Amino acid sequence: MHISEVRELNNNELWRELQEQERSLMNLRFQKTTRQLTNTNALRDTRRNIARIHTVIRERQIVEQLGLGDEGSS
């Protein structure tokens, strides 16, 4: 998932995707512990996806706090 794809999601979709990615990360960690994980890059990719989602959420919070949204421009 690229950052441009994350930015296209609305807030509800972002939170839903965050929960899904965190659930996926937990499952991947279990697979790693039980030596069932075949794609070790999936752990890194999932962590990075979570970080991207957190970044976009925080960006939107800052814009909202500063009042730089679309309604504040006119």
CSV table of C-alpha atoms in Angstrom, one decimal:
chain,number,residue,atom,x,y,z
A,1,MET,CA,0.0,0.0,0.0
A,2,HIS,CA,1.5,3.3,-1.1
A,3,ILE,CA,1.0,6.6,0.7
A,4,SER,CA,-1.0,7.9,-2.2
A,5,GLU,CA,-3.5,5.0,-1.7
A,6,VAL,CA,-3.7,5.7,2.0
A,7,ARG,CA,-4.4,9.4,1.4
A,8,GLU,CA,-7.3,8.5,-0.9
A,9,LEU,CA,-9.2,6.8,2.0
A,10,ASN,CA,-11.6,8.7,4.2
A,11,ASN,CA,-11.2,8.7,8.0
A,12,ASN,CA,-13.6,5.8,8.6
A,13,GLU,CA,-11.8,3.7,6.0
A,14,LEU,CA,-8.4,4.7,7.5
A,15,TRP,CA,-9.4,3.5,11.0
A,16,ARG,CA,-10.8,0.2,9.5
A,17,GLU,CA,-7.6,-0.4,7.5
A,18,LEU,CA,-5.5,0.4,10.6
A,19,GLN,CA,-7.4,-2.3,12.6
A,20,GLU,CA,-7.0,-4.8,9.7
A,21,GLN,CA,-3.3,-4.1,9.4
A,22,GLU,CA,-2.8,-4.5,13.2
A,23,ARG,CA,-4.7,-7.7,13.2
A,24,SER,CA,-2.6,-8.9,10.3
A,25,LEU,CA,0.6,-8.0,12.1
A,26,MET,CA,-0.5,-10.0,15.2
A,27,ASN,CA,-1.2,-13.0,13.0
A,28,LEU,CA,2.2,-12.7,11.3
A,29,ARG,CA,3.9,-12.5,14.6
A,30,PHE,CA,2.2,-15.7,15.7
A,31,GLN,CA,3.2,-17.4,12.5
A,32,LYS,CA,6.8,-16.3,13.0
A,33,THR,CA,6.8,-17.7,16.5
A,34,THR,CA,5.4,-21.0,15.4
A,35,ARG,CA,7.8,-21.1,12.4
A,36,GLN,CA,5.0,-21.1,9.9
A,37,LEU,CA,5.8,-17.7,8.3
A,38,THR,CA,7.2,-18.1,4.8
A,39,ASN,CA,7.4,-14.5,3.8
A,40,THR,CA,9.4,-12.6,6.4
A,41,ASN,CA,9.0,-9.4,4.4
A,42,ALA,CA,5.3,-9.3,5.2
A,43,LEU,CA,6.2,-8.3,8.8
A,44,ARG,CA,8.1,-5.3,7.6
A,45,ASP,CA,5.6,-4.3,5.0
A,46,THR,CA,2.7,-4.5,7.5
A,47,ARG,CA,4.6,-2.4,10.0
A,48,ARG,CA,5.3,0.2,7.4
A,49,ASN,CA,1.6,0.2,6.3
A,50,ILE,CA,0.6,0.9,9.9
A,51,ALA,CA,3.1,3.7,10.1
A,52,ARG,CA,1.8,5.2,6.8
A,53,ILE,CA,-1.8,5.1,8.2
A,54,HIS,CA,-0.7,6.7,11.4
A,55,THR,CA,1.1,9.5,9.5
A,56,VAL,CA,-2.0,10.3,7.4
A,57,ILE,CA,-4.2,10.3,10.5
A,58,ARG,CA,-1.8,12.7,12.3
A,59,GLU,CA,-1.6,15.0,9.2
A,60,ARG,CA,-5.3,15.3,9.1
A,61,GLN,CA,-5.5,16.0,12.9
A,62,ILE,CA,-2.9,18.8,12.5
A,63,VAL,CA,-4.8,20.4,9.6
A,64,GLU,CA,-8.0,20.2,11.5
A,65,GLN,CA,-6.4,21.8,14.6
A,66,LEU,CA,-4.9,24.6,12.6
A,67,GLY,CA,-8.1,25.2,10.6
A,68,LEU,CA,-6.4,24.8,7.3
A,69,GLY,CA,-9.2,22.6,5.9
A,70,ASP,CA,-11.2,23.5,2.7
A,71,GLU,CA,-13.9,25.4,4.7
A,72,GLY,CA,-11.3,27.8,6.2
A,73,SER,CA,-9.9,29.0,2.8
A,74,SER,CA,-12.8,31.2,1.8
